[in-house]
PDB file of C-alpha atoms in Angstrom:
ATOM      1  CA  MET I1058      84.846 128.257  63.315  1.00 91.00           C
ATOM      2  CA  ALA I1059      86.296 124.990  64.088  1.00 96.00           C
ATOM      3  CA  THR I1060      87.939 124.225  67.472  1.00 97.00           C
ATOM      4  CA  VAL I1061      91.752 122.731  66.975  1.00 98.00           C
ATOM      5  CA  ILE I1062      93.019 120.826  70.072  1.00 97.00           C
ATOM      6  CA  ILE I1063      96.661 121.114  70.394  1.00 98.00           C
ATOM      7  CA  PRO I1064      98.438 118.069  72.497  1.00 98.00           C
ATOM      8  CA  THR I1065     100.650 119.071  75.514  1.00 98.00           C
ATOM      9  CA  PRO I1066     104.074 118.211  73.675  1.00 97.00           C
ATOM     10  CA  LEU I1067     103.217 120.961  70.728  1.00 97.00           C
ATOM     11  CA  ARG I1068     101.581 123.855  72.962  1.00 97.00           C
ATOM     12  CA  LYS I1069     105.507 125.446  73.101  1.00 94.00           C
ATOM     13  CA  PHE I1070     105.004 126.078  69.526  1.00 96.00           C
ATOM     14  CA  THR I1071     101.387 127.519  69.944  1.00 97.00           C
ATOM     15  CA  ASN I1072     102.784 130.019  72.982  1.00 96.00           C
ATOM     16  CA  GLN I1073     101.323 127.294  75.149  1.00 95.00           C
ATOM     17  CA  THR I1074      97.868 127.764  73.754  1.00 96.00           C
ATOM     18  CA  ALA I1075      95.885 124.545  73.816  1.00 96.00           C
ATOM     19  CA  LYS I1076      92.488 125.315  71.875  1.00 96.00           C
ATOM     20  CA  LEU I1077      92.742 127.189  68.612  1.00 97.00           C
ATOM     21  CA  GLU I1078      89.651 128.755  66.659  1.00 97.00           C
ATOM     22  CA  VAL I1079      90.127 128.297  63.131  1.00 97.00           C
ATOM     23  CA  SER I1080      87.851 129.209  60.054  1.00 94.00           C
ATOM     24  CA  GLY I1081      88.453 126.633  56.657  1.00 95.00           C
ATOM     25  CA  GLY I1082      86.326 123.992  55.002  1.00 95.00           C
ATOM     26  CA  THR I1083      88.726 121.167  55.328  1.00 97.00           C
ATOM     27  CA  VAL I1084      90.841 119.850  57.763  1.00 97.00           C
ATOM     28  CA  GLY I1085      93.559 120.569  55.349  1.00 96.00           C
ATOM     29  CA  GLU I1086      92.446 124.009  54.933  1.00 96.00           C
ATOM     30  CA  ILE I1087      92.764 124.371  59.014  1.00 97.00           C
ATOM     31  CA  LEU I1088      96.211 122.718  59.066  1.00 96.00           C
ATOM     32  CA  GLU I1089      97.351 125.586  56.622  1.00 96.00           C
ATOM     33  CA  GLN I1090      95.864 128.156  58.804  1.00 96.00           C
ATOM     34  CA  ILE I1091      97.414 126.945  61.882  1.00 97.00           C
ATOM     35  CA  THR I1092     100.950 126.129  60.277  1.00 96.00           C
ATOM     36  CA  ALA I1093     100.911 129.718  58.850  1.00 96.00           C
ATOM     37  CA  SER I1094      99.952 131.262  61.768  1.00 96.00           C
ATOM     38  CA  TYR I1095     102.322 129.183  63.935  1.00 97.00           C
ATOM     39  CA  PRO I1096     105.421 127.903  61.440  1.00 96.00           C
ATOM     40  CA  ASP I1097     107.577 126.278  64.248  1.00 94.00           C
ATOM     41  CA  LEU I1098     104.493 123.661  64.197  1.00 95.00           C
ATOM     42  CA  LYS I1099     104.722 122.566  60.745  1.00 95.00           C
ATOM     43  CA  LYS I1100     107.543 120.089  60.740  1.00 90.00           C
ATOM     44  CA  HIS I1101     105.750 118.492  63.535  1.00 92.00           C
ATOM     45  CA  LEU I1102     102.488 118.046  61.604  1.00 95.00           C
ATOM     46  CA  ILE I1103     103.570 117.948  57.809  1.00 94.00           C
ATOM     47  CA  ASP I1104     106.440 115.670  56.194  1.00 92.00           C
ATOM     48  CA  PRO I1105     108.700 116.907  53.621  1.00 91.00           C
ATOM     49  CA  GLN I1106     106.215 115.571  50.349  1.00 92.00           C
ATOM     50  CA  GLY I1107     103.608 118.080  52.384  1.00 90.00           C
ATOM     51  CA  GLY I1108     101.373 115.537  53.814  1.00 90.00           C
ATOM     52  CA  LEU I1109     100.427 114.637  57.268  1.00 92.00           C
ATOM     53  CA  ARG I1110     103.417 113.029  59.230  1.00 92.00           C
ATOM     54  CA  SER I1111     102.911 109.314  59.836  1.00 88.00           C
ATOM     55  CA  TYR I1112     103.343 110.039  63.734  1.00 90.00           C
ATOM     56  CA  VAL I1113     100.505 112.301  63.870  1.00 94.00           C
ATOM     57  CA  ASN I1114      96.724 111.827  64.076  1.00 96.00           C
ATOM     58  CA  ILE I1115      94.253 114.357  63.521  1.00 97.00           C
ATOM     59  CA  PHE I1116      90.595 113.266  65.169  1.00 98.00           C
ATOM     60  CA  ALA I1117      87.336 114.834  63.794  1.00 97.00           C
ATOM     61  CA  GLY I1118      85.307 114.268  67.041  1.00 95.00           C
ATOM     62  CA  ASP I1119      86.117 110.679  67.710  1.00 94.00           C
ATOM     63  CA  ASP I1120      86.904 109.768  64.093  1.00 96.00           C
ATOM     64  CA  ASP I1121      90.520 109.581  62.869  1.00 96.00           C
ATOM     65  CA  ILE I1122      90.483 111.484  59.825  1.00 97.00           C
ATOM     66  CA  ARG I1123      92.431 108.754  57.978  1.00 94.00           C
ATOM     67  CA  ASP I1124      89.400 106.785  58.310  1.00 96.00           C
ATOM     68  CA  LEU I1125      87.297 109.549  56.758  1.00 97.00           C
ATOM     69  CA  GLN I1126      88.597 111.723  54.007  1.00 96.00           C
ATOM     70  CA  LYS I1127      91.821 112.270  55.497  1.00 95.00           C
ATOM     71  CA  GLU I1128      93.056 116.139  54.659  1.00 95.00           C
ATOM     72  CA  ASN I1129      89.726 116.211  52.672  1.00 96.00           C
ATOM     73  CA  THR I1130      87.453 115.636  55.215  1.00 97.00           C
ATOM     74  CA  PRO I1131      85.177 118.591  55.602  1.00 97.00           C
ATOM     75  CA  VAL I1132      84.566 120.663  58.753  1.00 97.00           C
ATOM     76  CA  GLN I1133      81.905 122.235  60.088  1.00 94.00           C
ATOM     77  CA  SER I1134      81.393 125.058  62.476  1.00 93.00           C
ATOM     78  CA  GLY I1135      81.779 123.770  65.689  1.00 94.00           C
ATOM     79  CA  THR I1136      83.859 120.688  64.810  1.00 96.00           C
ATOM     80  CA  VAL I1137      86.328 119.866  67.343  1.00 97.00           C
ATOM     81  CA  LEU I1138      89.568 118.601  65.668  1.00 98.00           C
ATOM     82  CA  SER I1139      92.242 117.096  67.775  1.00 98.00           C
ATOM     83  CA  ILE I1140      96.087 116.632  67.037  1.00 98.00           C
ATOM     84  CA  VAL I1141      96.776 113.455  68.646  1.00 98.00           C
ATOM     85  CA  PRO I1142     100.494 112.460  68.705  1.00 96.00           C
ATOM     86  CA  ALA I1143     101.319 109.000  68.040  1.00 93.00           C
ATOM     87  CA  ILE I1144     102.716 107.392  71.247  1.00 96.00           C
ATOM     88  CA  ALA I1145     104.823 103.822  70.458  1.00 96.00           C
ATOM     89  CA  GLY I1146     107.815 102.449  70.783  1.00 95.00           C
ATOM     90  CA  GLY I1147     109.726  99.385  72.023  1.00 92.00           C
ATOM     91  CA  ILE I1148     112.807  97.452  72.321  1.00 93.00           C
TER      92      ILE I1148
ATOM     93  CA  MET J1497     114.896 116.047  86.677  1.00 95.00           C
ATOM     94  CA  ILE J1498     111.940 114.156  87.129  1.00 97.00           C
ATOM     95  CA  GLU J1499     110.519 112.849  90.450  1.00 96.00           C
ATOM     96  CA  LEU J1500     107.935 110.496  91.081  1.00 96.00           C
ATOM     97  CA  GLU J1501     105.980 110.339  94.170  1.00 94.00           C
ATOM     98  CA  SER J1502     105.510 106.950  96.075  1.00 93.00           C
ATOM     99  CA  GLY J1503     102.402 106.346  94.940  1.00 93.00           C
ATOM    100  CA  PRO J1504     102.343 106.571  91.244  1.00 95.00           C
ATOM    101  CA  PHE J1505     105.710 105.206  91.430  1.00 95.00           C
ATOM    102  CA  HIS J1506     104.776 101.593  92.903  1.00 94.00           C
ATOM    103  CA  ILE J1507     101.874 101.524  90.646  1.00 96.00           C
ATOM    104  CA  MET J1508     104.538 101.867  87.839  1.00 97.00           C
ATOM    105  CA  LYS J1509     106.612  99.172  88.827  1.00 96.00           C
ATOM    106  CA  ILE J1510     103.886  96.847  89.585  1.00 97.00           C
ATOM    107  CA  HIS J1511     102.191  97.373  86.369  1.00 98.00           C
ATOM    108  CA  ALA J1512     105.474  96.682  84.740  1.00 98.00           C
ATOM    109  CA  GLU J1513     106.252  93.590  86.484  1.00 98.00           C
ATOM    110  CA  LYS J1514     102.211  92.189  86.031  1.00 98.00           C
ATOM    111  CA  ILE J1515     102.660  92.892  82.437  1.00 97.00           C
ATOM    112  CA  PHE J1516     106.126  91.164  82.129  1.00 98.00           C
ATOM    113  CA  PRO J1517     106.875  89.543  79.663  1.00 98.00           C
ATOM    114  CA  ASP J1518     104.785  92.383  77.246  1.00 98.00           C
ATOM    115  CA  GLU J1519     105.576  95.823  77.366  1.00 98.00           C
ATOM    116  CA  CYS J1520     103.466  97.781  79.379  1.00 98.00           C
ATOM    117  CA  CYS J1521     102.681 101.642  79.004  1.00 98.00           C
ATOM    118  CA  GLY J1522     100.971 104.574  80.632  1.00 98.00           C
ATOM    119  CA  PHE J1523     100.376 108.317  81.263  1.00 98.00           C
ATOM    120  CA  LEU J1524     102.193 110.615  83.846  1.00 98.00           C
ATOM    121  CA  PHE J1525     100.560 113.688  85.146  1.00 98.00           C
ATOM    122  CA  GLY J1526     101.637 116.150  87.527  1.00 98.00           C
ATOM    123  CA  LYS J1527     103.464 119.711  87.841  1.00 97.00           C
ATOM    124  CA  GLU J1528     106.258 121.460  86.121  1.00 97.00           C
ATOM    125  CA  GLU J1529     108.429 123.662  88.587  1.00 96.00           C
ATOM    126  CA  SER J1530     109.698 126.969  87.172  1.00 94.00           C
ATOM    127  CA  ASN J1531     112.986 125.369  87.033  1.00 94.00           C
ATOM    128  CA  GLY J1532     111.994 122.702  84.896  1.00 92.00           C
ATOM    129  CA  ASN J1533     112.111 120.101  87.410  1.00 96.00           C
ATOM    130  CA  ARG J1534     108.966 117.610  87.019  1.00 97.00           C
ATOM    131  CA  LYS J1535     106.689 116.222  90.100  1.00 96.00           C
ATOM    132  CA  ILE J1536     104.529 113.081  88.992  1.00 97.00           C
ATOM    133  CA  SER J1537     101.528 112.857  91.459  1.00 96.00           C
ATOM    134  CA  THR J1538      99.196 110.982  89.001  1.00 97.00           C
ATOM    135  CA  LEU J1539      99.620 107.994  86.837  1.00 97.00           C
ATOM    136  CA  LYS J1540      97.357 106.086  84.579  1.00 97.00           C
ATOM    137  CA  GLU J1541      97.888 102.810  83.249  1.00 97.00           C
ATOM    138  CA  VAL J1542      97.035 101.863  79.637  1.00 97.00           C
ATOM    139  CA  GLU J1543      96.447  98.901  77.855  1.00 97.00           C
ATOM    140  CA  ASN J1544      99.111  98.092  75.132  1.00 98.00           C
ATOM    141  CA  ALA J1545      97.378  98.171  71.841  1.00 97.00           C
ATOM    142  CA  LYS J1546     100.236  97.306  69.569  1.00 96.00           C
ATOM    143  CA  PRO J1547      98.689  94.221  67.273  1.00 95.00           C
ATOM    144  CA  GLY J1548     101.081  91.317  67.052  1.00 93.00           C
ATOM    145  CA  ASP J1549     104.303  91.463  69.596  1.00 93.00           C
ATOM    146  CA  LYS J1550     103.867  93.073  72.789  1.00 97.00           C
ATOM    147  CA  ARG J1551     106.689  91.606  73.839  1.00 97.00           C
ATOM    148  CA  ARG J1552     108.769  93.853  71.731  1.00 96.00           C
ATOM    149  CA  ARG J1553     106.624  96.868  71.080  1.00 97.00           C
ATOM    150  CA  PHE J1554     104.045  99.086  72.576  1.00 97.00           C
ATOM    151  CA  GLU J1555     101.346 101.556  71.406  1.00 97.00           C
ATOM    152  CA  ILE J1556      98.603 103.851  72.741  1.00 97.00           C
ATOM    153  CA  THR J1557      95.504 104.685  70.872  1.00 96.00           C
ATOM    154  CA  GLY J1558      94.556 107.787  70.033  1.00 96.00           C
ATOM    155  CA  LYS J1559      91.238 107.791  71.816  1.00 95.00           C
ATOM    156  CA  ASP J1560      93.321 106.779  75.026  1.00 97.00           C
ATOM    157  CA  TYR J1561      95.536 109.545  74.407  1.00 98.00           C
ATOM    158  CA  MET J1562      92.633 111.995  74.148  1.00 97.00           C
ATOM    159  CA  GLN J1563      90.924 110.529  77.278  1.00 97.00           C
ATOM    160  CA  ALA J1564      94.542 111.527  78.912  1.00 97.00           C
ATOM    161  CA  GLU J1565      94.294 114.939  77.759  1.00 97.00           C
ATOM    162  CA  ARG J1566      90.968 115.563  79.034  1.00 95.00           C
ATOM    163  CA  PHE J1567      92.007 113.955  82.489  1.00 96.00           C
ATOM    164  CA  ALA J1568      94.973 116.761  82.766  1.00 96.00           C
ATOM    165  CA  ALA J1569      92.517 119.488  81.668  1.00 95.00           C
ATOM    166  CA  GLU J1570      89.894 118.317  84.013  1.00 95.00           C
ATOM    167  CA  ASN J1571      92.474 117.952  86.803  1.00 96.00           C
ATOM    168  CA  ASN J1572      94.402 121.018  86.738  1.00 96.00           C
ATOM    169  CA  LEU J1573      97.460 118.684  85.857  1.00 97.00           C
ATOM    170  CA  SER J1574      99.982 118.527  82.953  1.00 97.00           C
ATOM    171  CA  LEU J1575     100.363 115.505  80.682  1.00 98.00           C
ATOM    172  CA  LEU J1576     104.386 115.371  81.319  1.00 98.00           C
ATOM    173  CA  GLY J1577     105.283 111.816  80.136  1.00 98.00           C
ATOM    174  CA  ILE J1578     104.817 108.508  79.049  1.00 98.00           C
ATOM    175  CA  TYR J1579     106.181 105.161  80.763  1.00 98.00           C
ATOM    176  CA  HIS J1580     106.864 101.670  79.023  1.00 98.00           C
ATOM    177  CA  SER J1581     108.920  98.893  79.906  1.00 98.00           C
ATOM    178  CA  HIS J1582     111.670  97.079  78.018  1.00 98.00           C
ATOM    179  CA  PRO J1583     111.262  93.279  78.924  1.00 98.00           C
ATOM    180  CA  ASN J1584     114.906  91.636  79.386  1.00 97.00           C
ATOM    181  CA  HIS J1585     116.485  94.633  77.636  1.00 97.00           C
ATOM    182  CA  PRO J1586     118.095  97.974  79.208  1.00 97.00           C
ATOM    183  CA  ALA J1587     116.166 101.271  79.789  1.00 97.00           C
ATOM    184  CA  ILE J1588     117.815 102.578  77.027  1.00 97.00           C
ATOM    185  CA  PRO J1589     115.507 104.166  74.333  1.00 98.00           C
ATOM    186  CA  SER J1590     115.842 102.190  71.034  1.00 95.00           C
ATOM    187  CA  GLU J1591     115.296 103.758  67.421  1.00 94.00           C
ATOM    188  CA  HIS J1592     111.679 102.656  67.548  1.00 92.00           C
ATOM    189  CA  ASP J1593     111.107 104.682  70.667  1.00 95.00           C
ATOM    190  CA  ARG J1594     113.467 107.890  69.059  1.00 94.00           C
ATOM    191  CA  VAL J1595     111.622 108.065  65.568  1.00 91.00           C
ATOM    192  CA  ALA J1596     107.628 108.225  67.623  1.00 91.00           C
ATOM    193  CA  ALA J1597     108.984 110.254  70.233  1.00 94.00           C
ATOM    194  CA  GLN J1598     107.234 113.586  70.873  1.00 94.00           C
ATOM    195  CA  PRO J1599     109.309 116.913  72.105  1.00 93.00           C
ATOM    196  CA  PHE J1600     108.577 118.064  75.626  1.00 96.00           C
ATOM    197  CA  PHE J1601     107.824 114.691  77.094  1.00 97.00           C
ATOM    198  CA  SER J1602     109.546 112.701  79.582  1.00 98.00           C
ATOM    199  CA  TYR J1603     109.921 108.810  78.305  1.00 98.00           C
ATOM    200  CA  VAL J1604     110.287 106.959  81.845  1.00 98.00           C
ATOM    201  CA  ILE J1605     111.574 103.351  80.592  1.00 98.00           C
ATOM    202  CA  LEU J1606     111.630 100.421  83.002  1.00 98.00           C
ATOM    203  CA  SER J1607     114.032  97.262  82.633  1.00 97.00           C
ATOM    204  CA  VAL J1608     112.296  94.569  83.858  1.00 98.00           C
ATOM    205  CA  ARG J1609     114.288  91.447  84.122  1.00 97.00           C
ATOM    206  CA  ASP J1610     112.805  87.940  84.997  1.00 96.00           C
ATOM    207  CA  GLY J1611     109.714  89.720  85.878  1.00 97.00           C
ATOM    208  CA  LYS J1612     111.498  92.156  88.053  1.00 96.00           C
ATOM    209  CA  THR J1613     111.984  95.784  87.919  1.00 96.00           C
ATOM    210  CA  ASP J1614     115.957  96.273  87.358  1.00 95.00           C
ATOM    211  CA  HIS J1615     116.501  99.698  86.571  1.00 95.00           C
ATOM    212  CA  ILE J1616     114.365 102.953  85.799  1.00 96.00           C
ATOM    213  CA  ARG J1617     115.955 105.642  83.763  1.00 96.00           C
ATOM    214  CA  SER J1618     114.107 108.532  81.924  1.00 97.00           C
ATOM    215  CA  TRP J1619     114.958 110.458  78.781  1.00 98.00           C
ATOM    216  CA  ARG J1620     113.691 113.600  77.104  1.00 97.00           C
ATOM    217  CA  LEU J1621     114.126 114.465  73.065  1.00 96.00           C
ATOM    218  CA  ASN J1622     116.513 117.406  72.822  1.00 95.00           C
ATOM    219  CA  ASP J1623     116.300 120.165  69.566  1.00 90.00           C
ATOM    220  CA  ASP J1624     117.917 117.968  67.470  1.00 93.00           C
ATOM    221  CA  ALA J1625     115.457 115.495  68.239  1.00 90.00           C
ATOM    222  CA  GLN J1626     117.633 112.959  70.190  1.00 96.00           C
ATOM    223  CA  PHE J1627     117.235 111.600  73.220  1.00 97.00           C
ATOM    224  CA  GLU J1628     119.272 113.118  76.486  1.00 97.00           C
ATOM    225  CA  GLU J1629     118.953 111.522  80.034  1.00 97.00           C
ATOM    226  CA  GLU J1630     117.238 113.245  83.162  1.00 97.00           C
ATOM    227  CA  ILE J1631     117.674 112.241  86.360  1.00 95.00           C
ATOM    228  CA  PHE J1632     114.766 110.175  87.747  1.00 96.00           C
ATOM    229  CA  THR J1633     114.292 109.713  91.090  1.00 94.00           C
ATOM    230  CA  SER J1634     111.202 108.644  93.582  1.00 91.00           C
ATOM    231  CA  ALA J1635     110.486 109.850  97.046  1.00 75.00           C
ATOM    232  CA  GLN J1636     110.816 105.980  98.374  1.00 62.00           C
ATOM    233  CA  LEU J1637     113.337 104.296  96.320  1.00 59.00           C
ATOM    234  CA  ASN J1638     113.376 100.585  96.783  1.00 55.00           C
ATOM    235  CA  PRO J1639     117.163  99.914  97.837  1.00 47.00           C
ATOM    236  CA  SER J1640     116.458  96.360  95.746  1.00 47.00           C
ATOM    237  CA  ILE J1641     116.524  98.420  92.539  1.00 49.00           C
ATOM    238  CA  THR J1642     119.623  99.550  90.682  1.00 46.00           C
ATOM    239  CA  TRP J1643     119.373 103.177  89.694  1.00 47.00           C
ATOM    240  CA  GLN J1644     120.901 104.737  87.039  1.00 48.00           C
ATOM    241  CA  GLN J1645     121.353 108.395  86.229  1.00 39.00           C
TER     242      GLN J1645
END
């Protein structure tokens, strides 16, 4: 089982749950599991083409999965995955 | 409504003016009351990590974000929002602000003109992913600042 940390702004879609214990062999499988369990989360994580939204980052431990194998990044038991919203803007 | 205690209010204002003409940014922590009003008791300044033109853009790294979530959990606070400045521009969210904005968070924007805070406004996304203004207030309003609500 991996632990998935839900960021504060998305907790209203997980009944205010901050940590989920989810089984899956890759980051992609785990995303499928949590969006199946919490369908309102999906549009905030997944783009219409089925990929990870550009304003969402997933970290495995301290590493951005875009620097690893993206959604194919393997997940071990005990891995901590953090969903991290991109915080950006400007004038 | 979002209310900043005087400590975080002054830190935020000084940060925005010190960083001018670049954009500053940081996190807002506190408690949300049952009526939805937010009281901000703690603020953390963050480095603007945007590569290139920091006068027109800001960005917070994923690692800084994860630290902010950990800080909130360890101190029994809620991460309630983000602040950033608009140098020589009004405190109105831009399209760059809107497309990257998250639900739930308050987005406090300081308009800084020629190095001095001119006005401050706060915004939240509605269910249609459009910004709506919320009342911004502080325990110690500086009368030299024009407040818009």
